[in-house]
mmCIF file of C-alpha atoms in Angstrom:
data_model
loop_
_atom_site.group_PDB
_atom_site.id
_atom_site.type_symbol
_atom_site.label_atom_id
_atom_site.label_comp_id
_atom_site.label_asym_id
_atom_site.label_seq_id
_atom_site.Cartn_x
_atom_site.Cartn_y
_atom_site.Cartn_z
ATOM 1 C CA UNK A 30 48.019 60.639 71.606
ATOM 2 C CA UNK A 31 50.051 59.597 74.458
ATOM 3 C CA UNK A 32 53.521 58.423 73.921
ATOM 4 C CA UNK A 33 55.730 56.053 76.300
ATOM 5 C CA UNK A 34 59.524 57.938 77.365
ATOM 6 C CA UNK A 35 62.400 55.654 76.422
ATOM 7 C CA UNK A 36 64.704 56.069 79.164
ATOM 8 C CA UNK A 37 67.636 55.532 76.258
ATOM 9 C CA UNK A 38 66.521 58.431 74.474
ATOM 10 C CA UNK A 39 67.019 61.060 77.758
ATOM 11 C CA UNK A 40 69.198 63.455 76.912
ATOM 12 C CA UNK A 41 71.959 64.193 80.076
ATOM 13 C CA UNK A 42 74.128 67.083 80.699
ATOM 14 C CA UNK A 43 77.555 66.585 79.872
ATOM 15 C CA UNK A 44 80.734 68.399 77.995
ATOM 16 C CA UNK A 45 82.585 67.246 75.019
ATOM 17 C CA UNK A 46 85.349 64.631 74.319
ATOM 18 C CA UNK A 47 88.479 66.572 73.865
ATOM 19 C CA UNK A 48 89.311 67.038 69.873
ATOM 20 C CA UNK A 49 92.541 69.010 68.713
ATOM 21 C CA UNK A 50 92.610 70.139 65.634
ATOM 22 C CA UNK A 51 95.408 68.035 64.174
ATOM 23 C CA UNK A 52 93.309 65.223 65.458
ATOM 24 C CA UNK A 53 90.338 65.836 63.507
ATOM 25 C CA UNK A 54 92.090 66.962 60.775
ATOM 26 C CA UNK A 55 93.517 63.446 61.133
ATOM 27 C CA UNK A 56 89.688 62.494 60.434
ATOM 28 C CA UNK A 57 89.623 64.425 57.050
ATOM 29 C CA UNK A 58 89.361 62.634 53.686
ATOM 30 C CA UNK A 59 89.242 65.435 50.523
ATOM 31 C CA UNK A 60 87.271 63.877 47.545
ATOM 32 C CA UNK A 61 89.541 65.910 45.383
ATOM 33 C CA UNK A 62 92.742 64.128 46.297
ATOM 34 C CA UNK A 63 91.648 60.869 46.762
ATOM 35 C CA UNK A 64 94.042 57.631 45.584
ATOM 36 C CA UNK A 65 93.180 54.875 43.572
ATOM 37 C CA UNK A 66 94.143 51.479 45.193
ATOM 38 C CA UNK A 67 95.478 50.098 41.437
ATOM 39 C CA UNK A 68 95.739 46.894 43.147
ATOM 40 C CA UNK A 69 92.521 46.884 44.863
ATOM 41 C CA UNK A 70 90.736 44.114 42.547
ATOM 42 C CA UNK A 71 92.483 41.957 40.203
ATOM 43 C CA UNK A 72 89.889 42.566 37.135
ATOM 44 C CA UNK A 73 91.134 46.157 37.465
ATOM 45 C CA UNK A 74 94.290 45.496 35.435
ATOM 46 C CA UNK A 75 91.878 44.235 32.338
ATOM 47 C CA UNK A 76 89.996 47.157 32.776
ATOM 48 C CA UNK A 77 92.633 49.625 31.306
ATOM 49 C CA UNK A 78 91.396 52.381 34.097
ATOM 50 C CA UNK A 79 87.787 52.772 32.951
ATOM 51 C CA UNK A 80 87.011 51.450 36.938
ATOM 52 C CA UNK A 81 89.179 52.682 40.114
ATOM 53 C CA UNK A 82 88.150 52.250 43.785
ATOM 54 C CA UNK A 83 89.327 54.708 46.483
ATOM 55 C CA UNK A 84 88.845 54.004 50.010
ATOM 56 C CA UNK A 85 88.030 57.068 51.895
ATOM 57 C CA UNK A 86 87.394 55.566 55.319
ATOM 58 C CA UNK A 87 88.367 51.891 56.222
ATOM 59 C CA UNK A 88 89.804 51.197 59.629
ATOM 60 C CA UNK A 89 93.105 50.277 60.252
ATOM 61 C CA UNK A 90 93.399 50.705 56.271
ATOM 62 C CA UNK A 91 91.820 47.003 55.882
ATOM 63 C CA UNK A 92 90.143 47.572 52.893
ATOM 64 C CA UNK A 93 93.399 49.678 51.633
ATOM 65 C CA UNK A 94 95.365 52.826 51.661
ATOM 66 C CA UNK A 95 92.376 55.481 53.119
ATOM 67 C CA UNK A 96 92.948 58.366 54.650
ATOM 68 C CA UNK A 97 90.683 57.544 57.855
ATOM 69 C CA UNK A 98 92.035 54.488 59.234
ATOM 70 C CA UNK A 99 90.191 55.236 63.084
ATOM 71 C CA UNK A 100 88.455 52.889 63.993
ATOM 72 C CA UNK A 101 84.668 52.596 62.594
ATOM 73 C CA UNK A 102 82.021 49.667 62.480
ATOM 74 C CA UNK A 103 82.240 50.286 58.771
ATOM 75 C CA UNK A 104 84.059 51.054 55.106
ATOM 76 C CA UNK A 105 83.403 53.461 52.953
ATOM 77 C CA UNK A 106 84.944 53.605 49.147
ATOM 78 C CA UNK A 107 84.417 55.473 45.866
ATOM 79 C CA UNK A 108 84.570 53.939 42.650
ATOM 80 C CA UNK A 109 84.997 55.527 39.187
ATOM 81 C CA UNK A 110 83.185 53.762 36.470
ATOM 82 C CA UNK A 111 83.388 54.146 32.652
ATOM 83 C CA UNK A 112 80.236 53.565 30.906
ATOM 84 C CA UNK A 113 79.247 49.983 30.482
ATOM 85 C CA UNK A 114 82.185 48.586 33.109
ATOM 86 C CA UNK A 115 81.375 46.367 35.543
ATOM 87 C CA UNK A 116 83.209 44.469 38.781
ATOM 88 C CA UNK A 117 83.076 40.939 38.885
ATOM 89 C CA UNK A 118 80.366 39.320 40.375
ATOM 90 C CA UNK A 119 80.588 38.773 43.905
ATOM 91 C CA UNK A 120 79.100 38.326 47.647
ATOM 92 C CA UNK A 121 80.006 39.455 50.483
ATOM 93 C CA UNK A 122 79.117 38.022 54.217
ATOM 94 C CA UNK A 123 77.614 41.371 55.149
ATOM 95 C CA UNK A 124 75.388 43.834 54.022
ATOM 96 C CA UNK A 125 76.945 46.546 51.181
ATOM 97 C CA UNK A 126 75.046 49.968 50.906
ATOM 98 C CA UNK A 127 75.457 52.152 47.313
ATOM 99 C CA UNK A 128 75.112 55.171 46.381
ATOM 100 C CA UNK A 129 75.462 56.695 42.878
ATOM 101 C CA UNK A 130 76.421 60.041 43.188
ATOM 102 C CA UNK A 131 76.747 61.657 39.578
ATOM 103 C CA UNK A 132 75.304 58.854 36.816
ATOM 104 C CA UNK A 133 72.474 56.375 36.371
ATOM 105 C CA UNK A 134 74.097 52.926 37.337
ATOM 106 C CA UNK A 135 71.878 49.776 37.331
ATOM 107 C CA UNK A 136 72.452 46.674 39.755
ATOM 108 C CA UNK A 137 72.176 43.267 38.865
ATOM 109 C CA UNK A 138 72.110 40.375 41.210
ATOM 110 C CA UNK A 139 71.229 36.569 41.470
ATOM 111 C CA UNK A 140 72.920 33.606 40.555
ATOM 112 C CA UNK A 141 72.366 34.447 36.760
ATOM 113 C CA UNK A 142 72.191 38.688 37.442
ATOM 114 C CA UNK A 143 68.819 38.176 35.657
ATOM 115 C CA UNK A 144 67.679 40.727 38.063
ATOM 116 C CA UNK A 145 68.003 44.321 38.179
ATOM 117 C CA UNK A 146 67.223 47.673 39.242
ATOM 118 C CA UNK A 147 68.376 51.379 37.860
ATOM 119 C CA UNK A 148 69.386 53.834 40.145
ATOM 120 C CA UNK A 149 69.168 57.765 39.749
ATOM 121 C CA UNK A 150 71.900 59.779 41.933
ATOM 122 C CA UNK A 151 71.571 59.843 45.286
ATOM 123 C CA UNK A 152 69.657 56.748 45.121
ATOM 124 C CA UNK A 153 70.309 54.209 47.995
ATOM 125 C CA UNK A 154 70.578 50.654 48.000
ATOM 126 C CA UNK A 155 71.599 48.153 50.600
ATOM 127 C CA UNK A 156 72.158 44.850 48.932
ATOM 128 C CA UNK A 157 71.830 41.429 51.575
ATOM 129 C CA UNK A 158 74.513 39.764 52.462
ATOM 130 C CA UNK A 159 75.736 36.582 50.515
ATOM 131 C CA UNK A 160 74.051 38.123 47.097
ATOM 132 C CA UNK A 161 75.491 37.726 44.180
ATOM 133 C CA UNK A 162 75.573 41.167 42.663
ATOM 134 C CA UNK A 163 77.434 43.885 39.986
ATOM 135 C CA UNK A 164 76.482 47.204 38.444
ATOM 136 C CA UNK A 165 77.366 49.204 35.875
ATOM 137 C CA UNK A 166 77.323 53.478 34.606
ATOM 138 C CA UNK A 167 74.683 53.655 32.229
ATOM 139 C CA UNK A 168 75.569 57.753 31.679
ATOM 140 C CA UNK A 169 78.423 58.288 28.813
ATOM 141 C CA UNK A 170 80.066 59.850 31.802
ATOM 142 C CA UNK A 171 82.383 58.775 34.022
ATOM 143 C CA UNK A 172 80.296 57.505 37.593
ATOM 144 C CA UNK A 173 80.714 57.598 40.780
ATOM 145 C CA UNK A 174 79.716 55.492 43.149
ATOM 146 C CA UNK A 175 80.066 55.634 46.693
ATOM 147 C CA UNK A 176 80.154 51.784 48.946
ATOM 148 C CA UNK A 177 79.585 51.772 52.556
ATOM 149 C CA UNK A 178 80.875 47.605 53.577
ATOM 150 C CA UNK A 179 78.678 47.088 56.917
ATOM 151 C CA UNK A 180 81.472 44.915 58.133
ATOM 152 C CA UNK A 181 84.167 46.869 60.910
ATOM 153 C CA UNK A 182 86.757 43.988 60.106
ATOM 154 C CA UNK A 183 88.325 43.762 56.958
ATOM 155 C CA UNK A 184 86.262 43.687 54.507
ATOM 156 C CA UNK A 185 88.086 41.070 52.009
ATOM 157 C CA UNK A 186 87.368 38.311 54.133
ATOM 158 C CA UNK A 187 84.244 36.094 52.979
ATOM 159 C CA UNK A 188 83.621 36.465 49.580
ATOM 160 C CA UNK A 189 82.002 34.319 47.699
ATOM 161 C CA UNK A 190 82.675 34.444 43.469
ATOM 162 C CA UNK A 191 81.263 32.333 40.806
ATOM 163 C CA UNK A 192 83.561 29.147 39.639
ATOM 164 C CA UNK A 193 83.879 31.371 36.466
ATOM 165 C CA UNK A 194 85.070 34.713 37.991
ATOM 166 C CA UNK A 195 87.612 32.981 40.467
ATOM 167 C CA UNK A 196 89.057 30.712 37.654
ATOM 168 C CA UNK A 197 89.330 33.876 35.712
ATOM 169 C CA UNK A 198 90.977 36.775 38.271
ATOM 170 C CA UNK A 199 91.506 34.496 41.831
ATOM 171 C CA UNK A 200 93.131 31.553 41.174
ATOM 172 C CA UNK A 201 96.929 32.071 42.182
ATOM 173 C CA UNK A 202 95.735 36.027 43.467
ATOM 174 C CA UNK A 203 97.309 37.321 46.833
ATOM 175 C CA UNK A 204 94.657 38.771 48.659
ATOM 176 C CA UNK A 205 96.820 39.749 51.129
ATOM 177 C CA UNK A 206 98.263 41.958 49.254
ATOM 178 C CA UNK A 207 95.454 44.136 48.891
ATOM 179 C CA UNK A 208 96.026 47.670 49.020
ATOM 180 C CA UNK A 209 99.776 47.325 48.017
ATOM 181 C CA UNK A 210 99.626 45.245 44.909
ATOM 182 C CA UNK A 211 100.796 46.804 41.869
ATOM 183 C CA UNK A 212 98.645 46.152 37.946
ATOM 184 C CA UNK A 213 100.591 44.005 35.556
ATOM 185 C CA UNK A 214 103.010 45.502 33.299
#
């Protein structure tokens, strides 16, 4: 079997980009004391805390508070789900990657979400942009569930609800205010 060299994938000789330790340390998010963005979502307030998302990694904090704000190409979040909770259905103009980490969760998606698939932890999925889609903790446990947005920019921009869900939680909501915005009293 003879292969072809790709010149790209030459290794060179070289030395490392300088790194202090305070700067990576800058480049440290601890699962354990990770924030809730209460404000994140607006369907969070009606959820009574049975869902929270927590952005780990989301540059210049676009997607909200996160303790690496670097720049990246991407987002990454965790969300806590109560069994049975769901987020509103939604798109987004670029490509969303999940990953249940300690509970079953099934996806739906379509116009309808008569489609769906169940995912075991450490499953993947990477869900095409401009698809509707939710998913919910099947386990009696709370669930996590880690996003990866495949979007650099912020990652609020673009979505696309059904007239339903935005006459429900959007109309009259300050998306800029995402990340800051406090639940209803």
């Amino acid at each position: 079997m003879t292969s072809t060299v790709r010149p790209e994938h030459l290794r060179r000789p070289g030395r490392s980009a300088p790194c202090t330790r305070a700067q990576m340390l800058a480049r440290v998010a601890r699962f354990a004391t990770r924030a809730a963005d209460p404000g994140a979502f607006p369907d969070l307030q009606q959820q009574g805390g049975r869902r929270s998302v927590s952005y780990l990694l989301s540059p210049g904090r676009l997607g909200g508070p996160a303790p690496i704000d670097q720049p990246h190409n991407f987002h990454l979040s965790v969300s806590t789900l109560a069994r049975g909770v769901r987020p509103t259905v939604h798109a987004h103009p670029y490509n969303e990657v999940f990953m249940p980490l300690n509970a079953r969760f099934r996806l739906f998606w379509g116009d309808d979400l008569a489609e769906s698939i169940d995912l075991d932890p450490f499953d993947l999925v990477s869900v095409p942009a401009g698809v509707f889609r939710t998913f919910e903790n099947l386990d009696a446990h709370e669930g996590l569930m880690v996003a990866i947005f495949d979007h650099g920019g912020d990652p609020h921009t673009g979505i696309v609800v059904p007239p339903d869900v935005y006459e429900r939680y959007y109309r009259g909501w300050n998306p800029g205010m995402v990340g800051v915005q406090t639940p209803a009293e």
